[in-house]
């Protein structure tokens, strides 16, 4: 197996350059094409006159970053199709957000999701959760810049520094110049490239391996077609319950309370159009994820007898590098194709990072600066400046991550830590009238404490990699694509998944349960704390516009039943009296 890096050709570099130039040009176009940008509503919410389709596409592009594009195929390659069942939650989460939360935001007339928290609970709740969001935003953006750049640098001639600076600079440029309209339309362009990247891999892989049926046959024989068990076993690495629960919480949280998604949804005129955009994004969302999963099966079929992770010369150091490594080995004979696929990876980074920059500027302006200086002039200029500063900060932090490699894992854990408590607070706000500010703050602290302890405290369960074979000395890459009869290879030992035998009898929690535990903890502690606080003071009235329509309809139905139950005996008494009086007169 060769360990030489892919040397990109002139057509490859031309495609990458064109991708970045088009993205930057969209920002320039929307800055000077009648997009006035005189107010923050025009700049951050595109004047609330966007069409449904670009918003629907952008919702998908914002959720799936280059980390997902490279990470999901790696997951399937190593562990089989367990995580494919995330798509069940991906179907349900956006629908819950569309009917439970979005109508409230349009009735309340907000620009950021955290404005709702101040209206419903108070300024302290908004400050706490928006501060957590800012921390998450900066760290995630730095990871989204660094991770794909590192993976590409490992197997191609693209410099790590050039990747980080070029992606970061272009994102910052068109986000600051064109505002939300530029970000939305660049998302559409970049989504096309992301799909082109995945479809190129799928088509080329199926042609080399003898068709998609052959891919699934090889995956089946190699034990990659896996269905998680229906179980509440907390130690089991994958169960259907935990996989669906994580996907449901993450997608509901993304569409309902994550500023990047909410800001896109609020660019539409009304909640009806927003609901259509959300539901339209679901098939785009699920199709993209399924293509990533299929790429993972193709990579396994291609490298099944010569695993690059455990081969003697070990050309790649991490599973996340499997997609650029496949591009370097399977597509290097076709000038332009490697560049096209790498442009798709770049696009996945561009779409997510630009969303983060725009959302950061909105949260800082609306939730931190505007309350202090409500009559501040030149607010759009300030928002653009914040967008640029965030971009510079994230580029700088990416180089800092480069020198401290284990920060990536820590960052991902911190991002996951915030998701559950954040969603729990919004659920309590729109579904109950009992929840109050003191209670939800205690709940958030408890949820963060639980998720932090589970992440850093007890040992998490490990899951052994599925077997590979390393007969690389018998064949080269070209022989990997022949349709030879497949024999199940012997299992290989993965040093990354071994653990101390002394801990085999101890409890080891699956990491998939951490987010559900944090969410449930925050819900329970917040509700109980709010109930206790309410015992010592009067229950405040919660306007119906801050409650979800489903909750309002339920309350009206219950109230009508109570009224009916109360007045029915009196009504029956009146009817009986009138009947008796009529009978007396008649007689």
CSV table of N, CA and C in Angstrom, one decimal, residues 423-565:
chain,number,residue,atom,x,y,z
A,423,UNK,N,-32.5,22.5,25.1
A,423,UNK,CA,-33.8,22.1,24.6
A,423,UNK,C,-34.8,22.0,25.7
A,424,UNK,N,-34.4,21.4,26.8
A,424,UNK,CA,-35.3,21.2,28.0
A,424,UNK,C,-35.9,22.6,28.4
A,425,UNK,N,-35.1,23.6,28.5
A,425,UNK,CA,-35.6,24.9,28.9
A,425,UNK,C,-36.7,25.4,28.0
A,426,UNK,N,-36.5,25.3,26.7
A,426,UNK,CA,-37.5,25.8,25.7
A,426,UNK,C,-38.8,24.9,25.8
A,427,UNK,N,-38.6,23.6,26.0
A,427,UNK,CA,-39.8,22.7,26.2
A,427,UNK,C,-40.6,23.2,27.4
A,428,UNK,N,-40.0,23.4,28.5
A,428,UNK,CA,-40.7,23.9,29.7
A,428,UNK,C,-41.4,25.2,29.5
A,429,UNK,N,-40.7,26.1,28.7
A,429,UNK,CA,-41.2,27.4,28.5
A,429,UNK,C,-42.5,27.4,27.7
A,430,UNK,N,-42.6,26.5,26.6
A,430,UNK,CA,-43.7,26.5,25.7
A,430,UNK,C,-44.8,25.5,26.1
A,431,UNK,N,-44.5,24.6,27.0
A,431,UNK,CA,-45.5,23.6,27.3
A,431,UNK,C,-46.1,23.7,28.7
A,432,UNK,N,-45.4,24.4,29.7
A,432,UNK,CA,-46.0,24.5,31.0
A,432,UNK,C,-46.0,26.0,31.4
A,433,UNK,N,-47.0,26.3,32.4
A,433,UNK,CA,-47.1,27.6,33.0
A,433,UNK,C,-46.4,27.6,34.4
A,434,UNK,N,-46.0,26.4,34.8
A,434,UNK,CA,-45.4,26.3,36.1
A,434,UNK,C,-43.9,26.7,36.1
A,435,UNK,N,-43.2,26.5,35.0
A,435,UNK,CA,-41.7,26.8,35.0
A,435,UNK,C,-41.5,28.3,35.2
A,436,UNK,N,-40.5,28.6,36.0
A,436,UNK,CA,-40.1,30.0,36.2
A,436,UNK,C,-38.6,30.1,36.1
A,437,UNK,N,-38.1,31.4,36.2
A,437,UNK,CA,-36.7,31.6,35.9
A,437,UNK,C,-35.8,30.9,36.9
A,438,UNK,N,-36.1,31.0,38.2
A,438,UNK,CA,-35.2,30.4,39.2
A,438,UNK,C,-35.1,28.9,39.0
A,439,UNK,N,-36.3,28.3,38.7
A,439,UNK,CA,-36.3,26.8,38.5
A,439,UNK,C,-35.5,26.3,37.3
A,440,UNK,N,-35.7,27.0,36.1
A,440,UNK,CA,-35.0,26.6,34.9
A,440,UNK,C,-33.5,26.8,35.0
A,441,UNK,N,-33.0,27.9,35.7
A,441,UNK,CA,-31.6,28.1,35.9
A,441,UNK,C,-31.0,26.9,36.7
A,442,UNK,N,-31.7,26.5,37.8
A,442,UNK,CA,-31.2,25.4,38.6
A,442,UNK,C,-31.2,24.1,37.7
A,443,UNK,N,-32.2,24.0,36.9
A,443,UNK,CA,-32.3,22.8,36.0
A,443,UNK,C,-31.1,22.8,35.0
A,444,UNK,N,-30.8,23.9,34.4
A,444,UNK,CA,-29.7,24.0,33.5
A,444,UNK,C,-28.4,23.6,34.2
A,445,UNK,N,-28.2,24.2,35.3
A,445,UNK,CA,-26.9,23.9,36.1
A,445,UNK,C,-26.9,22.4,36.4
A,446,UNK,N,-28.0,21.8,36.8
A,446,UNK,CA,-28.0,20.3,37.0
A,446,UNK,C,-27.8,19.5,35.8
A,447,UNK,N,-28.4,19.9,34.7
A,447,UNK,CA,-28.2,19.2,33.4
A,447,UNK,C,-26.7,19.3,32.9
A,448,UNK,N,-26.1,20.5,33.0
A,448,UNK,CA,-24.7,20.6,32.7
A,448,UNK,C,-23.8,19.8,33.6
A,449,UNK,N,-24.2,19.7,34.9
A,449,UNK,CA,-23.3,19.0,35.8
A,449,UNK,C,-23.4,17.5,35.5
A,450,UNK,N,-24.6,17.0,35.2
A,450,UNK,CA,-24.8,15.5,34.8
A,450,UNK,C,-24.0,15.2,33.6
A,451,UNK,N,-24.2,16.0,32.5
A,451,UNK,CA,-23.5,15.7,31.3
A,451,UNK,C,-22.0,15.8,31.4
A,452,UNK,N,-21.6,16.8,32.1
A,452,UNK,CA,-20.1,16.9,32.3
A,452,UNK,C,-19.5,15.8,33.1
A,453,UNK,N,-20.2,15.4,34.1
A,453,UNK,CA,-19.7,14.2,34.9
A,453,UNK,C,-19.7,12.9,34.1
A,454,UNK,N,-20.8,12.7,33.3
A,454,UNK,CA,-20.8,11.5,32.5
A,454,UNK,C,-19.7,11.5,31.4
A,455,UNK,N,-19.4,12.7,30.9
A,455,UNK,CA,-18.4,12.8,29.9
A,455,UNK,C,-17.0,12.6,30.4
A,456,UNK,N,-16.7,13.2,31.6
A,456,UNK,CA,-15.4,13.2,32.1
A,456,UNK,C,-15.2,12.3,33.3
A,457,UNK,N,-16.2,11.8,33.9
A,457,UNK,CA,-16.1,11.0,35.1
A,457,UNK,C,-15.9,9.5,34.9
A,458,UNK,N,-17.0,8.7,34.9
A,458,UNK,CA,-16.8,7.3,34.7
A,458,UNK,C,-16.4,6.9,33.3
A,459,UNK,N,-15.8,5.8,33.2
A,459,UNK,CA,-15.4,5.3,31.9
A,459,UNK,C,-16.6,5.0,31.0
A,460,UNK,N,-16.5,5.4,29.8
A,460,UNK,CA,-17.6,5.2,28.8
A,460,UNK,C,-17.4,3.8,28.2
A,461,UNK,N,-18.4,3.2,27.7
A,461,UNK,CA,-18.3,1.8,27.1
A,461,UNK,C,-17.6,1.9,25.8
A,462,UNK,N,-16.9,0.9,25.5
A,462,UNK,CA,-16.2,0.9,24.2
A,462,UNK,C,-16.8,-0.2,23.3
A,463,UNK,N,-16.6,0.0,22.0
A,463,UNK,CA,-17.3,-0.9,21.0
A,463,UNK,C,-16.2,-1.4,20.1
A,464,UNK,N,-16.0,-2.7,20.0
A,464,UNK,CA,-14.9,-3.1,19.2
A,464,UNK,C,-15.2,-2.9,17.7
A,465,UNK,N,-14.1,-2.5,17.0
A,465,UNK,CA,-14.3,-2.4,15.5
A,465,UNK,C,-14.6,-3.7,14.9
A,466,UNK,N,-15.4,-3.7,13.9
A,466,UNK,CA,-15.8,-4.9,13.1
A,466,UNK,C,-14.5,-5.4,12.4
A,467,UNK,N,-14.4,-6.6,12.0
A,467,UNK,CA,-13.2,-7.2,11.5
A,467,UNK,C,-12.8,-6.7,10.1
A,468,UNK,N,-11.5,-6.6,9.9
A,468,UNK,CA,-10.9,-6.3,8.6
A,468,UNK,C,-9.8,-7.3,8.3
A,469,UNK,N,-9.3,-7.3,7.1
A,469,UNK,CA,-8.2,-8.1,6.7
A,469,UNK,C,-7.1,-7.2,6.2
A,470,UNK,N,-5.9,-7.6,6.4
A,470,UNK,CA,-4.7,-6.8,5.9
A,470,UNK,C,-3.8,-7.7,5.1
A,471,UNK,N,-4.3,-8.1,4.0
A,471,UNK,CA,-3.5,-8.9,3.0
A,471,UNK,C,-2.9,-8.0,2.0
A,472,UNK,N,-2.4,-6.9,2.4
A,472,UNK,CA,-1.9,-5.8,1.5
A,472,UNK,C,-0.7,-6.3,0.7
A,473,UNK,N,0.1,-7.2,1.2
A,473,UNK,CA,1.3,-7.7,0.5
A,473,UNK,C,0.9,-8.6,-0.6
A,474,UNK,N,-0.4,-9.0,-0.7
A,474,UNK,CA,-0.8,-9.9,-1.8
A,474,UNK,C,-1.4,-9.1,-3.0
A,475,UNK,N,-1.7,-7.9,-2.7
A,475,UNK,CA,-2.4,-7.1,-3.8
A,475,UNK,C,-2.2,-5.6,-3.5
A,476,UNK,N,-2.5,-4.9,-4.6
A,476,UNK,CA,-2.4,-3.4,-4.5
A,476,UNK,C,-3.8,-2.9,-4.6
A,477,UNK,N,-4.0,-1.5,-4.7
A,477,UNK,CA,-5.3,-0.9,-4.7
A,477,UNK,C,-6.1,-1.4,-5.9
A,478,UNK,N,-5.5,-1.5,-7.0
A,478,UNK,CA,-6.3,-1.9,-8.2
A,478,UNK,C,-6.9,-3.2,-8.1
A,479,UNK,N,-6.3,-4.1,-7.3
A,479,UNK,CA,-7.0,-5.4,-7.2
A,479,UNK,C,-8.1,-5.4,-6.2
A,480,UNK,N,-8.2,-4.3,-5.4
A,480,UNK,CA,-9.3,-4.1,-4.5
A,480,UNK,C,-10.7,-4.0,-5.2
A,481,UNK,N,-10.6,-3.6,-6.5
A,481,UNK,CA,-11.9,-3.3,-7.2
A,481,UNK,C,-12.3,-4.4,-8.0
A,482,UNK,N,-11.7,-5.5,-8.0
A,482,UNK,CA,-12.1,-6.7,-8.7
A,482,UNK,C,-13.2,-7.4,-7.9
A,483,UNK,N,-14.1,-8.1,-8.6
A,483,UNK,CA,-15.2,-8.8,-8.0
A,483,UNK,C,-14.8,-10.3,-7.6
A,484,UNK,N,-13.8,-10.4,-6.8
A,484,UNK,CA,-13.4,-11.8,-6.3
A,484,UNK,C,-14.3,-12.3,-5.2
A,485,UNK,N,-14.5,-13.6,-5.1
A,485,UNK,CA,-15.3,-14.1,-4.0
A,485,UNK,C,-14.8,-13.6,-2.7
A,486,UNK,N,-15.7,-13.2,-1.8
A,486,UNK,CA,-15.3,-12.7,-0.6
A,486,UNK,C,-15.4,-13.7,0.5
A,487,UNK,N,-14.3,-13.8,1.3
A,487,UNK,CA,-14.2,-14.7,2.5
A,487,UNK,C,-14.1,-13.8,3.7
A,488,UNK,N,-15.0,-14.1,4.7
A,488,UNK,CA,-15.0,-13.3,5.9
A,488,UNK,C,-13.6,-13.3,6.5
A,489,UNK,N,-12.9,-12.1,6.7
A,489,UNK,CA,-11.6,-12.1,7.2
A,489,UNK,C,-11.5,-12.3,8.7
A,490,UNK,N,-10.4,-12.7,9.2
A,490,UNK,CA,-10.3,-12.9,10.7
A,490,UNK,C,-10.3,-11.5,11.4
A,491,UNK,N,-10.8,-11.5,12.6
A,491,UNK,CA,-10.9,-10.2,13.3
A,491,UNK,C,-9.5,-9.6,13.6
A,492,UNK,N,-9.4,-8.3,13.6
A,492,UNK,CA,-8.2,-7.6,13.9
A,492,UNK,C,-8.3,-6.9,15.2
A,493,UNK,N,-7.2,-6.7,15.9
A,493,UNK,CA,-7.3,-6.1,17.2
A,493,UNK,C,-7.1,-4.6,17.0
A,494,UNK,N,-8.0,-3.8,17.5
A,494,UNK,CA,-7.9,-2.4,17.4
A,494,UNK,C,-7.4,-1.8,18.7
A,495,UNK,N,-6.2,-1.3,18.8
A,495,UNK,CA,-5.7,-0.8,20.0
A,495,UNK,C,-6.4,0.4,20.6
A,496,UNK,N,-7.2,1.1,19.7
A,496,UNK,CA,-8.0,2.2,20.2
A,496,UNK,C,-9.2,1.8,21.1
A,497,UNK,N,-9.6,0.5,20.9
A,497,UNK,CA,-10.8,0.1,21.6
A,497,UNK,C,-10.5,-0.9,22.7
A,498,UNK,N,-9.3,-1.1,23.0
A,498,UNK,CA,-9.0,-2.0,24.1
A,498,UNK,C,-9.1,-1.3,25.4
A,499,UNK,N,-9.4,-2.0,26.5
A,499,UNK,CA,-9.5,-1.3,27.8
A,499,UNK,C,-9.0,-2.3,28.9
A,500,UNK,N,-8.8,-1.7,30.1
A,500,UNK,CA,-8.2,-2.4,31.2
A,500,UNK,C,-9.1,-3.5,31.6
A,501,UNK,N,-8.7,-4.8,31.6
A,501,UNK,CA,-9.5,-5.9,32.0
A,501,UNK,C,-10.0,-5.8,33.4
A,502,UNK,N,-9.4,-5.0,34.3
A,502,UNK,CA,-9.8,-4.9,35.7
A,502,UNK,C,-11.1,-4.1,35.7
A,503,UNK,N,-11.5,-3.4,34.7
A,503,UNK,CA,-12.8,-2.7,34.6
A,503,UNK,C,-13.9,-3.4,33.9
A,504,UNK,N,-13.7,-4.7,33.5
A,504,UNK,CA,-14.7,-5.4,32.7
A,504,UNK,C,-16.0,-5.6,33.5
A,505,UNK,N,-15.9,-5.7,34.9
A,505,UNK,CA,-17.1,-6.0,35.7
A,505,UNK,C,-17.7,-4.7,36.1
A,506,UNK,N,-17.1,-3.5,35.9
A,506,UNK,CA,-17.7,-2.3,36.3
A,506,UNK,C,-18.6,-1.8,35.3
A,507,UNK,N,-19.5,-0.8,35.7
A,507,UNK,CA,-20.5,-0.3,34.8
A,507,UNK,C,-19.8,0.7,33.8
A,508,UNK,N,-20.1,0.6,32.6
A,508,UNK,CA,-19.6,1.4,31.5
A,508,UNK,C,-20.7,2.0,30.7
A,509,UNK,N,-21.0,3.2,30.8
A,509,UNK,CA,-22.1,3.9,30.1
A,509,UNK,C,-21.8,4.1,28.6
A,510,UNK,N,-22.8,3.9,27.8
A,510,UNK,CA,-22.6,4.3,26.4
A,510,UNK,C,-22.8,5.8,26.2
A,511,UNK,N,-21.9,6.4,25.4
A,511,UNK,CA,-21.9,7.9,25.3
A,511,UNK,C,-23.2,8.4,24.6
A,512,UNK,N,-24.0,7.5,24.0
A,512,UNK,CA,-25.2,7.9,23.3
A,512,UNK,C,-26.3,8.3,24.4
A,513,UNK,N,-26.1,7.8,25.6
A,513,UNK,CA,-27.1,8.1,26.6
A,513,UNK,C,-26.9,9.5,27.3
A,514,UNK,N,-25.7,10.1,27.1
A,514,UNK,CA,-25.4,11.3,27.9
A,514,UNK,C,-26.4,12.4,27.6
A,515,UNK,N,-26.6,12.7,26.3
A,515,UNK,CA,-27.5,13.8,25.9
A,515,UNK,C,-29.0,13.5,26.4
A,516,UNK,N,-29.5,12.3,26.3
A,516,UNK,CA,-30.9,12.1,26.9
A,516,UNK,C,-30.9,12.3,28.4
A,517,UNK,N,-29.9,11.8,29.1
A,517,UNK,CA,-29.8,11.9,30.5
A,517,UNK,C,-29.8,13.4,30.9
A,518,UNK,N,-29.0,14.2,30.2
A,518,UNK,CA,-28.9,15.6,30.5
A,518,UNK,C,-30.2,16.3,30.3
A,519,UNK,N,-30.9,16.0,29.2
A,519,UNK,CA,-32.2,16.6,28.9
A,519,UNK,C,-33.2,16.2,30.0
A,520,UNK,N,-33.3,15.0,30.3
A,520,UNK,CA,-34.3,14.5,31.3
A,520,UNK,C,-34.0,15.2,32.7
A,521,UNK,N,-32.7,15.2,33.0
A,521,UNK,CA,-32.3,15.8,34.3
A,521,UNK,C,-32.8,17.3,34.4
A,522,UNK,N,-32.5,18.0,33.3
A,522,UNK,CA,-32.9,19.4,33.3
A,522,UNK,C,-34.4,19.6,33.4
A,523,UNK,N,-35.1,18.8,32.7
A,523,UNK,CA,-36.6,18.8,32.7
A,523,UNK,C,-37.1,18.6,34.1
A,524,UNK,N,-36.6,17.5,34.8
A,524,UNK,CA,-37.2,17.2,36.1
A,524,UNK,C,-36.8,18.2,37.1
A,525,UNK,N,-35.5,18.6,37.2
A,525,UNK,CA,-35.0,19.5,38.2
A,525,UNK,C,-35.7,20.9,38.0
A,526,UNK,N,-35.8,21.3,36.8
A,526,UNK,CA,-36.4,22.6,36.5
A,526,UNK,C,-37.8,22.6,36.9
A,527,UNK,N,-38.6,21.6,36.6
A,527,UNK,CA,-40.0,21.6,37.0
A,527,UNK,C,-40.2,21.5,38.5
A,528,UNK,N,-39.5,20.6,39.2
A,528,UNK,CA,-39.6,20.5,40.6
A,528,UNK,C,-39.2,21.8,41.3
A,529,UNK,N,-38.1,22.4,40.9
A,529,UNK,CA,-37.6,23.7,41.4
A,529,UNK,C,-38.6,24.8,41.2
A,530,UNK,N,-39.1,24.8,40.0
A,530,UNK,CA,-40.1,25.9,39.7
A,530,UNK,C,-41.4,25.7,40.6
A,531,UNK,N,-41.8,24.5,40.8
A,531,UNK,CA,-43.0,24.2,41.6
A,531,UNK,C,-42.7,24.7,43.1
A,532,UNK,N,-41.5,24.4,43.6
A,532,UNK,CA,-41.2,24.8,45.0
A,532,UNK,C,-41.1,26.4,45.0
A,533,UNK,N,-40.5,27.0,44.1
A,533,UNK,CA,-40.4,28.5,44.1
A,533,UNK,C,-41.8,29.1,44.0
A,534,UNK,N,-42.7,28.5,43.3
A,534,UNK,CA,-44.1,29.0,43.1
A,534,UNK,C,-44.8,28.9,44.4
A,535,UNK,N,-44.5,28.0,45.3
A,535,UNK,CA,-45.2,27.9,46.6
A,535,UNK,C,-44.9,29.1,47.5
A,536,UNK,N,-43.9,29.9,47.2
A,536,UNK,CA,-43.5,31.0,48.0
A,536,UNK,C,-43.9,32.4,47.4
A,537,UNK,N,-44.5,32.3,46.2
A,537,UNK,CA,-44.9,33.6,45.6
A,537,UNK,C,-46.1,33.3,44.6
A,538,UNK,N,-46.8,34.3,44.2
A,538,UNK,CA,-47.9,34.2,43.3
A,538,UNK,C,-47.5,33.6,42.0
A,539,UNK,N,-48.3,32.8,41.4
A,539,UNK,CA,-48.0,32.3,40.1
A,539,UNK,C,-48.3,33.4,39.0
A,540,UNK,N,-47.2,33.7,38.2
A,540,UNK,CA,-47.4,34.8,37.2
A,540,UNK,C,-48.2,34.3,36.0
A,541,UNK,N,-48.9,35.2,35.4
A,541,UNK,CA,-49.7,34.9,34.2
A,541,UNK,C,-48.7,34.8,33.0
A,542,UNK,N,-48.9,33.7,32.3
A,542,UNK,CA,-48.1,33.5,31.1
A,542,UNK,C,-48.9,33.8,29.8
A,543,UNK,N,-48.6,34.8,29.1
A,543,UNK,CA,-49.5,35.1,27.9
A,543,UNK,C,-49.5,33.9,26.9
A,544,UNK,N,-50.6,33.7,26.3
A,544,UNK,CA,-50.8,32.5,25.4
A,544,UNK,C,-49.9,32.6,24.2
A,545,UNK,N,-49.4,33.8,23.8
A,545,UNK,CA,-48.6,33.9,22.7
A,545,UNK,C,-47.2,33.3,22.9
A,546,UNK,N,-46.8,33.0,24.2
A,546,UNK,CA,-45.6,32.4,24.5
A,546,UNK,C,-45.7,30.9,24.8
A,547,UNK,N,-46.9,30.4,24.6
A,547,UNK,CA,-47.2,28.9,24.7
A,547,UNK,C,-47.4,28.3,23.3
A,548,UNK,N,-47.1,27.1,23.2
A,548,UNK,CA,-47.3,26.4,21.9
A,548,UNK,C,-48.7,26.3,21.6
A,549,UNK,N,-49.2,26.4,20.3
A,549,UNK,CA,-50.6,26.2,20.0
A,549,UNK,C,-51.2,24.9,20.5
A,550,UNK,N,-50.4,23.8,20.5
A,550,UNK,CA,-51.0,22.5,20.9
A,550,UNK,C,-51.3,22.6,22.4
A,551,UNK,N,-50.5,23.3,23.2
A,551,UNK,CA,-50.7,23.5,24.7
A,551,UNK,C,-52.0,24.4,24.9
A,552,UNK,N,-52.1,25.4,24.1
A,552,UNK,CA,-53.2,26.3,24.2
A,552,UNK,C,-54.5,25.6,23.9
A,553,UNK,N,-54.5,24.8,22.8
A,553,UNK,CA,-55.7,24.1,22.4
A,553,UNK,C,-56.1,23.1,23.5
A,554,UNK,N,-55.1,22.4,24.1
A,554,UNK,CA,-55.4,21.5,25.2
A,554,UNK,C,-56.0,22.2,26.4
A,555,UNK,N,-55.4,23.4,26.7
A,555,UNK,CA,-55.9,24.1,27.9
A,555,UNK,C,-57.4,24.6,27.6
A,556,UNK,N,-57.7,25.0,26.4
A,556,UNK,CA,-59.0,25.5,26.1
A,556,UNK,C,-60.0,24.3,26.2
A,557,UNK,N,-59.6,23.1,25.7
A,557,UNK,CA,-60.4,21.9,25.8
A,557,UNK,C,-60.7,21.5,27.2
A,558,UNK,N,-59.7,21.6,28.1
A,558,UNK,CA,-59.9,21.2,29.5
A,558,UNK,C,-60.8,22.2,30.2
A,559,UNK,N,-60.6,23.5,29.9
A,559,UNK,CA,-61.4,24.6,30.5
A,559,UNK,C,-62.9,24.4,30.1
A,560,UNK,N,-63.1,24.1,28.8
A,560,UNK,CA,-64.5,23.9,28.4
A,560,UNK,C,-65.2,22.8,29.1
A,561,UNK,N,-64.4,21.7,29.3
A,561,UNK,CA,-64.9,20.5,30.0
A,561,UNK,C,-65.2,20.9,31.4
A,562,UNK,N,-64.4,21.6,32.1
A,562,UNK,CA,-64.6,22.0,33.5
A,562,UNK,C,-65.9,22.9,33.6
A,563,UNK,N,-66.0,23.9,32.6
A,563,UNK,CA,-67.2,24.7,32.6
A,563,UNK,C,-68.4,23.9,32.4
A,564,UNK,N,-68.4,23.0,31.5
A,564,UNK,CA,-69.5,22.2,31.2
A,564,UNK,C,-69.9,21.3,32.4
A,565,UNK,N,-68.9,20.7,33.0
A,565,UNK,CA,-69.1,19.9,34.2
A,565,UNK,C,-69.8,20.7,35.3
